[in-house]
Amino acid sequence: MVNICSIVALYFRGQNRAACSTVIKIHEIELYAVIYYYTSQRLRPNCTLYSSPALPHDQQFIEKAVLFSSYQNLRKILLGRETSCEAVVGKYLERILKNLDSNVYITVFNEHALERARMLDKKLEGGKKPGRLFGFPMAVKDNLSVEGARLTCASGILSNYTAVYNATAVERLLAEDAIFLGKVNMDEFAMGSSNENSAFGPVPNPYDGNRVPGGSSGGSAAAVAADLALAALGSDTGGSVRQPAGFCNVVGLKPTYGRVSRYGLVAFGSSFDQIGVLAKNCDDAALVLNVIAGKDGADTTSSHPPVPDYHAEMGSLSLQGLKVGVPGEYFPENLDSRVAGVVRERLEELREAGAELVDITLPESDYAIAAYYILTTAEASSNLARFDGARYGYRSEDADNLSDMYVNSRTEGFGSEVKRRIMLGTYVLSAGYYDTYYKKAQQVRRVFLNSYREALSQVDVIAGPTSPFPPFGIGDKMGDPLEMYLADVFTVPASIAGMPALSVPAGFDGAGLPVGLQLIGNFFEEGKLLGVARKIQREQEQ
């Protein structure tokens, strides 16, 4: 047997790379897949990705590598009949079941996923045209509706609720032959930045089990990072796709508000919520976005502009003359020096590749967190009023009258963070405080929108850290909600403005913890963001 580990080690030492590449391709493991695994796991200190089955070292490495690093690699093999959808899904399910203690999945589809895989295999055997995402193994955040599956929002109040229809994004993915492996963990009702606010318990970071994966889409990010899914759907209200993507070393994309239908997404803050994509690379994120984006008659807030070919837009992007805005407010004195160092290294690489770094100022950024939490808690207070124990979800047995049933069902069913935000939102909407807080926050939102529009008329993209610090320890910030809220200080502005943004892996700090770089673009310019992000990823792979 050829020792693949030794070959890749030689490759990274620069010894006869062409020959190494040839040997690896002969063994049907594409160089990109091996390098991705090698750089993200074997060369990083203190990296403890969830375990594979107990195998000799080389076999464990090979077994990990065939859990594909990109859908392009997987699709070639599936359409070439070198493997089957059933075999691929079986491999992912085996890995999920061996890592159940990681708490990433709330519901695993098991036999349903295998049945769908067999159906797709028969479709290919019958000569029918495969969909754009044929055999793509994906995870779904558990606030998105999948017909016949539990829809818990990681909350006790919905712990046994079963969805009766598919979300539009889910339906579109199924129509293109994707396969869902299960529903993944999250902060309750998407309220949190660490995935600790879950009725099912926290999720550990795949790179350090004592640290958080970020939130609220922490389960989605951890699933992709730990090879428990090839990509995942998440939701982003104030950074809930981008921040966990940064913490888990994956790509996390929040599209323009309205670019993807919210039909079937359980609402937190309706004017902020947006379904996003988490993937290992920008190509896969673009493929998924192309499928789920577009106008939907079931969601009046979904946008009309036609959906472009994001993959083509990525390929045509040139860094020559591209202006990258770097806000001074995104690099404050109290920014973690390790994060700042890694992000500035990537920005310098963009400059060396032909981009122009432009210093800009966004002074309104200091008000982002305050405005965001006033507006989203107000919307949450309204949206979560429907969970009263009367229509669906948990109903308290300790009630003698209708009023007690309402109060006790919500008291027992909701977690502490959800209760905190409902109370905050009710307060800012109450008589006497509406003008003081909610109306003022809406005015600040308009100022944000105008400020970012002006900035993006001068530059092509805005760049900075995704998070002000690396992944923090489980339990470290649970006692201080305000400190926890500051984890989203750089991601909230794009959500307030409704603009597209993504987090791309930027590297690792000195302790081996992932650092994310955030890019913000103008409305409907997701292709440009993906193109710049792909340049950043590929620069690190060289």
PDB file of C-alpha atoms in Angstrom, residues 65-304:
ATOM      1  CA  ALA A  65     -10.026  11.884   3.204  1.00  0.00           C
ATOM      2  CA  VAL A  66     -12.729   9.971   1.347  1.00  0.00           C
ATOM      3  CA  LEU A  67     -15.320  11.988   3.245  1.00  0.00           C
ATOM      4  CA  PHE A  68     -15.088  14.482   0.439  1.00  0.00           C
ATOM      5  CA  SER A  69     -13.744  17.996   0.768  1.00  0.00           C
ATOM      6  CA  SER A  70     -15.908  19.356  -2.051  1.00  0.00           C
ATOM      7  CA  TYR A  71     -19.039  18.429  -3.924  1.00  0.00           C
ATOM      8  CA  GLN A  72     -17.226  18.726  -7.256  1.00  0.00           C
ATOM      9  CA  ASN A  73     -15.022  15.794  -6.248  1.00  0.00           C
ATOM     10  CA  LEU A  74     -17.979  13.768  -5.012  1.00  0.00           C
ATOM     11  CA  ARG A  75     -20.114  14.449  -8.088  1.00  0.00           C
ATOM     12  CA  LYS A  76     -17.411  13.198 -10.481  1.00  0.00           C
ATOM     13  CA  ILE A  77     -17.179   9.938  -8.597  1.00  0.00           C
ATOM     14  CA  LEU A  78     -20.950   9.496  -8.311  1.00  0.00           C
ATOM     15  CA  LEU A  79     -21.637  10.185 -11.977  1.00  0.00           C
ATOM     16  CA  GLY A  80     -18.672   8.024 -12.953  1.00  0.00           C
ATOM     17  CA  ARG A  81     -20.313   5.136 -11.039  1.00  0.00           C
ATOM     18  CA  GLU A  82     -17.156   4.721  -8.920  1.00  0.00           C
ATOM     19  CA  THR A  83     -19.348   4.750  -5.826  1.00  0.00           C
ATOM     20  CA  SER A  84     -23.052   5.086  -5.041  1.00  0.00           C
ATOM     21  CA  CYS A  85     -25.179   7.580  -3.164  1.00  0.00           C
ATOM     22  CA  GLU A  86     -26.056   4.812  -0.727  1.00  0.00           C
ATOM     23  CA  ALA A  87     -22.389   4.124   0.025  1.00  0.00           C
ATOM     24  CA  VAL A  88     -21.619   7.820   0.539  1.00  0.00           C
ATOM     25  CA  VAL A  89     -24.633   8.389   2.791  1.00  0.00           C
ATOM     26  CA  GLY A  90     -23.840   5.211   4.705  1.00  0.00           C
ATOM     27  CA  LYS A  91     -20.334   6.495   5.359  1.00  0.00           C
ATOM     28  CA  TYR A  92     -21.584   9.820   6.698  1.00  0.00           C
ATOM     29  CA  LEU A  93     -24.240   8.144   8.863  1.00  0.00           C
ATOM     30  CA  GLU A  94     -21.629   5.773  10.263  1.00  0.00           C
ATOM     31  CA  ARG A  95     -19.479   8.731  11.229  1.00  0.00           C
ATOM     32  CA  ILE A  96     -22.443  10.619  12.713  1.00  0.00           C
ATOM     33  CA  LEU A  97     -23.452   7.655  14.860  1.00  0.00           C
ATOM     34  CA  LYS A  98     -19.874   7.199  16.083  1.00  0.00           C
ATOM     35  CA  ASN A  99     -19.841  10.845  17.144  1.00  0.00           C
ATOM     36  CA  LEU A 100     -23.264  11.184  18.745  1.00  0.00           C
ATOM     37  CA  ASP A 101     -21.605  12.378  21.953  1.00  0.00           C
ATOM     38  CA  SER A 102     -20.542  15.510  20.088  1.00  0.00           C
ATOM     39  CA  ASN A 103     -24.221  16.560  20.281  1.00  0.00           C
ATOM     40  CA  VAL A 104     -24.128  18.040  16.770  1.00  0.00           C
ATOM     41  CA  TYR A 105     -27.299  16.318  15.541  1.00  0.00           C
ATOM     42  CA  ILE A 106     -30.667  16.602  17.269  1.00  0.00           C
ATOM     43  CA  THR A 107     -32.347  14.245  14.780  1.00  0.00           C
ATOM     44  CA  VAL A 108     -30.545  11.804  12.464  1.00  0.00           C
ATOM     45  CA  PHE A 109     -32.595  10.683   9.464  1.00  0.00           C
ATOM     46  CA  ASN A 110     -30.849   7.291   9.160  1.00  0.00           C
ATOM     47  CA  GLU A 111     -33.120   5.001   7.121  1.00  0.00           C
ATOM     48  CA  HIS A 112     -34.896   7.900   5.425  1.00  0.00           C
ATOM     49  CA  ALA A 113     -31.566   9.244   4.128  1.00  0.00           C
ATOM     50  CA  LEU A 114     -30.550   5.765   2.938  1.00  0.00           C
ATOM     51  CA  GLU A 115     -33.896   5.274   1.178  1.00  0.00           C
ATOM     52  CA  ARG A 116     -33.474   8.564  -0.639  1.00  0.00           C
ATOM     53  CA  ALA A 117     -29.905   7.605  -1.599  1.00  0.00           C
ATOM     54  CA  ARG A 118     -31.148   4.296  -3.062  1.00  0.00           C
ATOM     55  CA  MET A 119     -33.837   6.169  -4.983  1.00  0.00           C
ATOM     56  CA  LEU A 120     -31.224   8.489  -6.484  1.00  0.00           C
ATOM     57  CA  ASP A 121     -28.997   5.538  -7.413  1.00  0.00           C
ATOM     58  CA  LYS A 122     -31.928   3.984  -9.289  1.00  0.00           C
ATOM     59  CA  LYS A 123     -32.577   7.307 -11.001  1.00  0.00           C
ATOM     60  CA  LEU A 124     -29.021   7.363 -12.336  1.00  0.00           C
ATOM     61  CA  GLU A 125     -29.176   3.703 -13.348  1.00  0.00           C
ATOM     62  CA  GLY A 126     -32.376   4.425 -15.248  1.00  0.00           C
ATOM     63  CA  GLY A 127     -30.643   7.032 -17.387  1.00  0.00           C
ATOM     64  CA  LYS A 128     -32.504  10.019 -15.948  1.00  0.00           C
ATOM     65  CA  LYS A 129     -30.747  13.367 -15.723  1.00  0.00           C
ATOM     66  CA  PRO A 130     -29.218  13.950 -12.273  1.00  0.00           C
ATOM     67  CA  GLY A 131     -30.028  17.169 -10.451  1.00  0.00           C
ATOM     68  CA  ARG A 132     -27.519  19.939  -9.862  1.00  0.00           C
ATOM     69  CA  LEU A 133     -26.867  18.637  -6.341  1.00  0.00           C
ATOM     70  CA  PHE A 134     -27.188  14.920  -7.054  1.00  0.00           C
ATOM     71  CA  GLY A 135     -26.214  12.959  -3.944  1.00  0.00           C
ATOM     72  CA  PHE A 136     -25.056  16.046  -1.996  1.00  0.00           C
ATOM     73  CA  PRO A 137     -25.130  15.001   1.721  1.00  0.00           C
ATOM     74  CA  MET A 138     -26.350  17.958   3.794  1.00  0.00           C
ATOM     75  CA  ALA A 139     -27.453  18.890   7.300  1.00  0.00           C
ATOM     76  CA  VAL A 140     -30.303  21.269   8.177  1.00  0.00           C
ATOM     77  CA  LYS A 141     -30.458  23.641  11.116  1.00  0.00           C
ATOM     78  CA  ASP A 142     -33.356  22.646  13.345  1.00  0.00           C
ATOM     79  CA  ASN A 143     -35.342  25.842  12.827  1.00  0.00           C
ATOM     80  CA  LEU A 144     -36.071  24.906   9.200  1.00  0.00           C
ATOM     81  CA  SER A 145     -39.105  22.837   8.359  1.00  0.00           C
ATOM     82  CA  VAL A 146     -38.573  19.371   6.844  1.00  0.00           C
ATOM     83  CA  GLU A 147     -41.865  17.573   6.307  1.00  0.00           C
ATOM     84  CA  GLY A 148     -42.347  14.617   8.644  1.00  0.00           C
ATOM     85  CA  ALA A 149     -39.269  15.419  10.757  1.00  0.00           C
ATOM     86  CA  ARG A 150     -39.043  16.967  14.202  1.00  0.00           C
ATOM     87  CA  LEU A 151     -38.787  20.765  14.235  1.00  0.00           C
ATOM     88  CA  THR A 152     -37.550  21.694  17.713  1.00  0.00           C
ATOM     89  CA  CYS A 153     -35.662  24.987  17.353  1.00  0.00           C
ATOM     90  CA  ALA A 154     -33.555  23.395  20.154  1.00  0.00           C
ATOM     91  CA  SER A 155     -36.322  24.382  22.572  1.00  0.00           C
ATOM     92  CA  GLY A 156     -38.286  22.465  25.161  1.00  0.00           C
ATOM     93  CA  ILE A 157     -41.476  24.122  23.961  1.00  0.00           C
ATOM     94  CA  LEU A 158     -41.171  22.383  20.552  1.00  0.00           C
ATOM     95  CA  SER A 159     -39.284  19.259  21.625  1.00  0.00           C
ATOM     96  CA  ASN A 160     -41.859  16.884  20.104  1.00  0.00           C
ATOM     97  CA  TYR A 161     -43.295  19.003  17.291  1.00  0.00           C
ATOM     98  CA  THR A 162     -43.302  17.453  13.794  1.00  0.00           C
ATOM     99  CA  ALA A 163     -43.188  19.677  10.708  1.00  0.00           C
ATOM    100  CA  VAL A 164     -46.063  19.318   8.256  1.00  0.00           C
ATOM    101  CA  TYR A 165     -44.417  20.904   5.194  1.00  0.00           C
ATOM    102  CA  ASN A 166     -41.012  21.647   3.662  1.00  0.00           C
ATOM    103  CA  ALA A 167     -39.350  25.034   3.810  1.00  0.00           C
ATOM    104  CA  THR A 168     -38.905  26.503   0.321  1.00  0.00           C
ATOM    105  CA  ALA A 169     -35.103  26.196   0.589  1.00  0.00           C
ATOM    106  CA  VAL A 170     -35.460  22.538   1.596  1.00  0.00           C
ATOM    107  CA  GLU A 171     -37.919  21.861  -1.221  1.00  0.00           C
ATOM    108  CA  ARG A 172     -35.605  23.390  -3.811  1.00  0.00           C
ATOM    109  CA  LEU A 173     -32.638  21.359  -2.610  1.00  0.00           C
ATOM    110  CA  LEU A 174     -34.658  18.148  -2.719  1.00  0.00           C
ATOM    111  CA  ALA A 175     -35.766  18.993  -6.261  1.00  0.00           C
ATOM    112  CA  GLU A 176     -32.083  19.059  -7.258  1.00  0.00           C
ATOM    113  CA  ASP A 177     -31.398  15.635  -5.660  1.00  0.00           C
ATOM    114  CA  ALA A 178     -29.704  16.698  -2.419  1.00  0.00           C
ATOM    115  CA  ILE A 179     -29.840  14.301   0.534  1.00  0.00           C
ATOM    116  CA  PHE A 180     -30.490  15.428   4.096  1.00  0.00           C
ATOM    117  CA  LEU A 181     -28.693  13.514   6.843  1.00  0.00           C
ATOM    118  CA  GLY A 182     -30.581  15.103   9.724  1.00  0.00           C
ATOM    119  CA  LYS A 183     -31.350  18.217  11.783  1.00  0.00           C
ATOM    120  CA  VAL A 184     -28.504  19.861  13.708  1.00  0.00           C
ATOM    121  CA  ASN A 185     -28.230  21.628  17.042  1.00  0.00           C
ATOM    122  CA  MET A 186     -28.468  25.384  17.541  1.00  0.00           C
ATOM    123  CA  ASP A 187     -29.091  28.063  20.133  1.00  0.00           C
ATOM    124  CA  GLU A 188     -32.744  27.982  21.165  1.00  0.00           C
ATOM    125  CA  PHE A 189     -34.848  29.837  18.572  1.00  0.00           C
ATOM    126  CA  ALA A 190     -31.522  31.054  17.080  1.00  0.00           C
ATOM    127  CA  MET A 191     -30.891  33.290  20.096  1.00  0.00           C
ATOM    128  CA  GLY A 192     -27.243  33.033  21.055  1.00  0.00           C
ATOM    129  CA  SER A 193     -23.632  33.198  19.922  1.00  0.00           C
ATOM    130  CA  SER A 194     -22.233  29.958  21.332  1.00  0.00           C
ATOM    131  CA  ASN A 195     -24.738  27.107  20.850  1.00  0.00           C
ATOM    132  CA  GLU A 196     -24.939  26.843  24.637  1.00  0.00           C
ATOM    133  CA  ASN A 197     -28.568  28.050  24.757  1.00  0.00           C
ATOM    134  CA  SER A 198     -29.944  24.719  23.566  1.00  0.00           C
ATOM    135  CA  ALA A 199     -32.419  22.501  25.381  1.00  0.00           C
ATOM    136  CA  PHE A 200     -30.341  19.580  24.061  1.00  0.00           C
ATOM    137  CA  GLY A 201     -27.040  20.825  25.471  1.00  0.00           C
ATOM    138  CA  PRO A 202     -24.004  22.577  23.965  1.00  0.00           C
ATOM    139  CA  VAL A 203     -21.966  21.497  20.945  1.00  0.00           C
ATOM    140  CA  PRO A 204     -18.155  21.345  21.301  1.00  0.00           C
ATOM    141  CA  ASN A 205     -15.908  23.048  18.784  1.00  0.00           C
ATOM    142  CA  PRO A 206     -14.352  20.425  16.456  1.00  0.00           C
ATOM    143  CA  TYR A 207     -10.941  22.073  16.904  1.00  0.00           C
ATOM    144  CA  ASP A 208     -11.068  22.124  20.708  1.00  0.00           C
ATOM    145  CA  GLY A 209     -13.771  20.226  22.535  1.00  0.00           C
ATOM    146  CA  ASN A 210     -13.603  22.592  25.520  1.00  0.00           C
ATOM    147  CA  ARG A 211     -14.590  25.570  23.390  1.00  0.00           C
ATOM    148  CA  VAL A 212     -17.803  26.678  21.683  1.00  0.00           C
ATOM    149  CA  PRO A 213     -18.445  26.350  17.927  1.00  0.00           C
ATOM    150  CA  GLY A 214     -20.194  29.724  17.810  1.00  0.00           C
ATOM    151  CA  GLY A 215     -23.867  30.317  17.297  1.00  0.00           C
ATOM    152  CA  SER A 216     -26.609  30.223  16.708  1.00  0.00           C
ATOM    153  CA  SER A 217     -25.809  27.899  13.777  1.00  0.00           C
ATOM    154  CA  GLY A 218     -23.107  26.131  15.774  1.00  0.00           C
ATOM    155  CA  GLY A 219     -24.399  22.660  14.922  1.00  0.00           C
ATOM    156  CA  SER A 220     -24.335  23.476  11.209  1.00  0.00           C
ATOM    157  CA  ALA A 221     -20.752  24.769  11.349  1.00  0.00           C
ATOM    158  CA  ALA A 222     -19.525  21.885  13.516  1.00  0.00           C
ATOM    159  CA  ALA A 223     -21.183  19.316  11.229  1.00  0.00           C
ATOM    160  CA  VAL A 224     -19.318  20.635   8.193  1.00  0.00           C
ATOM    161  CA  ALA A 225     -16.004  21.108   9.989  1.00  0.00           C
ATOM    162  CA  ALA A 226     -16.090  17.599  11.497  1.00  0.00           C
ATOM    163  CA  ASP A 227     -17.130  15.809   8.285  1.00  0.00           C
ATOM    164  CA  LEU A 228     -20.588  15.011   9.622  1.00  0.00           C
ATOM    165  CA  ALA A 229     -22.075  16.643   6.500  1.00  0.00           C
ATOM    166  CA  LEU A 230     -20.600  18.089   3.332  1.00  0.00           C
ATOM    167  CA  ALA A 231     -22.581  21.323   3.697  1.00  0.00           C
ATOM    168  CA  ALA A 232     -25.363  22.651   5.899  1.00  0.00           C
ATOM    169  CA  LEU A 233     -28.162  25.177   5.950  1.00  0.00           C
ATOM    170  CA  GLY A 234     -28.145  27.703   8.759  1.00  0.00           C
ATOM    171  CA  SER A 235     -29.947  30.926   9.558  1.00  0.00           C
ATOM    172  CA  ASP A 236     -28.366  34.311  10.155  1.00  0.00           C
ATOM    173  CA  THR A 237     -30.105  37.060  12.106  1.00  0.00           C
ATOM    174  CA  GLY A 238     -27.077  39.001  13.381  1.00  0.00           C
ATOM    175  CA  GLY A 239     -24.156  36.782  12.430  1.00  0.00           C
ATOM    176  CA  SER A 240     -25.435  33.306  13.232  1.00  0.00           C
ATOM    177  CA  VAL A 241     -23.959  31.768  10.074  1.00  0.00           C
ATOM    178  CA  ARG A 242     -20.790  33.842   9.817  1.00  0.00           C
ATOM    179  CA  GLN A 243     -19.591  33.777  13.425  1.00  0.00           C
ATOM    180  CA  PRO A 244     -19.750  29.956  13.829  1.00  0.00           C
ATOM    181  CA  ALA A 245     -18.187  29.590  10.378  1.00  0.00           C
ATOM    182  CA  GLY A 246     -15.269  31.673  11.622  1.00  0.00           C
ATOM    183  CA  PHE A 247     -15.008  29.634  14.822  1.00  0.00           C
ATOM    184  CA  CYS A 248     -15.072  26.306  12.929  1.00  0.00           C
ATOM    185  CA  ASN A 249     -12.852  27.115   9.917  1.00  0.00           C
ATOM    186  CA  VAL A 250     -15.535  26.833   7.235  1.00  0.00           C
ATOM    187  CA  VAL A 251     -17.186  29.198   4.757  1.00  0.00           C
ATOM    188  CA  GLY A 252     -20.393  30.811   6.003  1.00  0.00           C
ATOM    189  CA  LEU A 253     -22.530  32.937   3.667  1.00  0.00           C
ATOM    190  CA  LYS A 254     -25.428  35.227   4.597  1.00  0.00           C
ATOM    191  CA  PRO A 255     -27.125  36.371   1.374  1.00  0.00           C
ATOM    192  CA  THR A 256     -28.820  39.708   0.785  1.00  0.00           C
ATOM    193  CA  TYR A 257     -32.049  39.971   2.780  1.00  0.00           C
ATOM    194  CA  GLY A 258     -34.797  38.512   0.603  1.00  0.00           C
ATOM    195  CA  ARG A 259     -32.438  36.680  -1.756  1.00  0.00           C
ATOM    196  CA  VAL A 260     -33.549  33.357  -0.202  1.00  0.00           C
ATOM    197  CA  SER A 261     -37.153  32.677   0.800  1.00  0.00           C
ATOM    198  CA  ARG A 262     -37.809  32.515   4.544  1.00  0.00           C
ATOM    199  CA  TYR A 263     -40.896  30.332   4.081  1.00  0.00           C
ATOM    200  CA  GLY A 264     -40.506  27.424   6.499  1.00  0.00           C
ATOM    201  CA  LEU A 265     -37.926  29.178   8.697  1.00  0.00           C
ATOM    202  CA  VAL A 266     -39.185  29.641  12.259  1.00  0.00           C
ATOM    203  CA  ALA A 267     -39.070  33.392  12.836  1.00  0.00           C
ATOM    204  CA  PHE A 268     -36.845  35.136  15.366  1.00  0.00           C
ATOM    205  CA  GLY A 269     -36.437  38.643  13.914  1.00  0.00           C
ATOM    206  CA  SER A 270     -38.415  38.707  10.677  1.00  0.00           C
ATOM    207  CA  SER A 271     -36.742  41.778   9.174  1.00  0.00           C
ATOM    208  CA  PHE A 272     -33.283  40.303   9.883  1.00  0.00           C
ATOM    209  CA  ASP A 273     -33.614  36.529   9.465  1.00  0.00           C
ATOM    210  CA  GLN A 274     -31.977  35.027   6.389  1.00  0.00           C
ATOM    211  CA  ILE A 275     -31.225  31.421   5.462  1.00  0.00           C
ATOM    212  CA  GLY A 276     -27.524  30.931   4.778  1.00  0.00           C
ATOM    213  CA  VAL A 277     -25.063  28.267   3.680  1.00  0.00           C
ATOM    214  CA  LEU A 278     -22.095  26.693   5.476  1.00  0.00           C
ATOM    215  CA  ALA A 279     -19.615  24.694   3.404  1.00  0.00           C
ATOM    216  CA  LYS A 280     -15.961  23.720   3.269  1.00  0.00           C
ATOM    217  CA  ASN A 281     -15.280  25.938   0.266  1.00  0.00           C
ATOM    218  CA  CYS A 282     -16.763  28.774  -1.762  1.00  0.00           C
ATOM    219  CA  ASP A 283     -17.579  26.576  -4.775  1.00  0.00           C
ATOM    220  CA  ASP A 284     -19.948  24.415  -2.741  1.00  0.00           C
ATOM    221  CA  ALA A 285     -21.515  27.456  -1.096  1.00  0.00           C
ATOM    222  CA  ALA A 286     -22.135  28.964  -4.539  1.00  0.00           C
ATOM    223  CA  LEU A 287     -23.741  25.760  -5.827  1.00  0.00           C
ATOM    224  CA  VAL A 288     -26.151  25.583  -2.896  1.00  0.00           C
ATOM    225  CA  LEU A 289     -26.985  29.301  -3.055  1.00  0.00           C
ATOM    226  CA  ASN A 290     -27.776  29.034  -6.768  1.00  0.00           C
ATOM    227  CA  VAL A 291     -30.403  26.408  -5.957  1.00  0.00           C
ATOM    228  CA  ILE A 292     -32.090  28.026  -2.952  1.00  0.00           C
ATOM    229  CA  ALA A 293     -32.035  31.670  -4.115  1.00  0.00           C
ATOM    230  CA  GLY A 294     -34.850  33.343  -6.020  1.00  0.00           C
ATOM    231  CA  LYS A 295     -38.359  34.738  -5.741  1.00  0.00           C
ATOM    232  CA  ASP A 296     -40.921  32.658  -3.869  1.00  0.00           C
ATOM    233  CA  GLY A 297     -44.645  33.317  -3.948  1.00  0.00           C
ATOM    234  CA  ALA A 298     -44.954  31.996  -0.396  1.00  0.00           C
ATOM    235  CA  ASP A 299     -42.689  34.768   0.952  1.00  0.00           C
ATOM    236  CA  THR A 300     -43.614  38.335   0.041  1.00  0.00           C
ATOM    237  CA  THR A 301     -40.228  39.601   1.285  1.00  0.00           C
ATOM    238  CA  SER A 302     -38.299  37.426  -1.193  1.00  0.00           C
ATOM    239  CA  SER A 303     -36.555  39.426  -3.924  1.00  0.00           C
ATOM    240  CA  HIS A 304     -37.371  39.672  -7.634  1.00  0.00           C
TER     241      HIS A 304
END
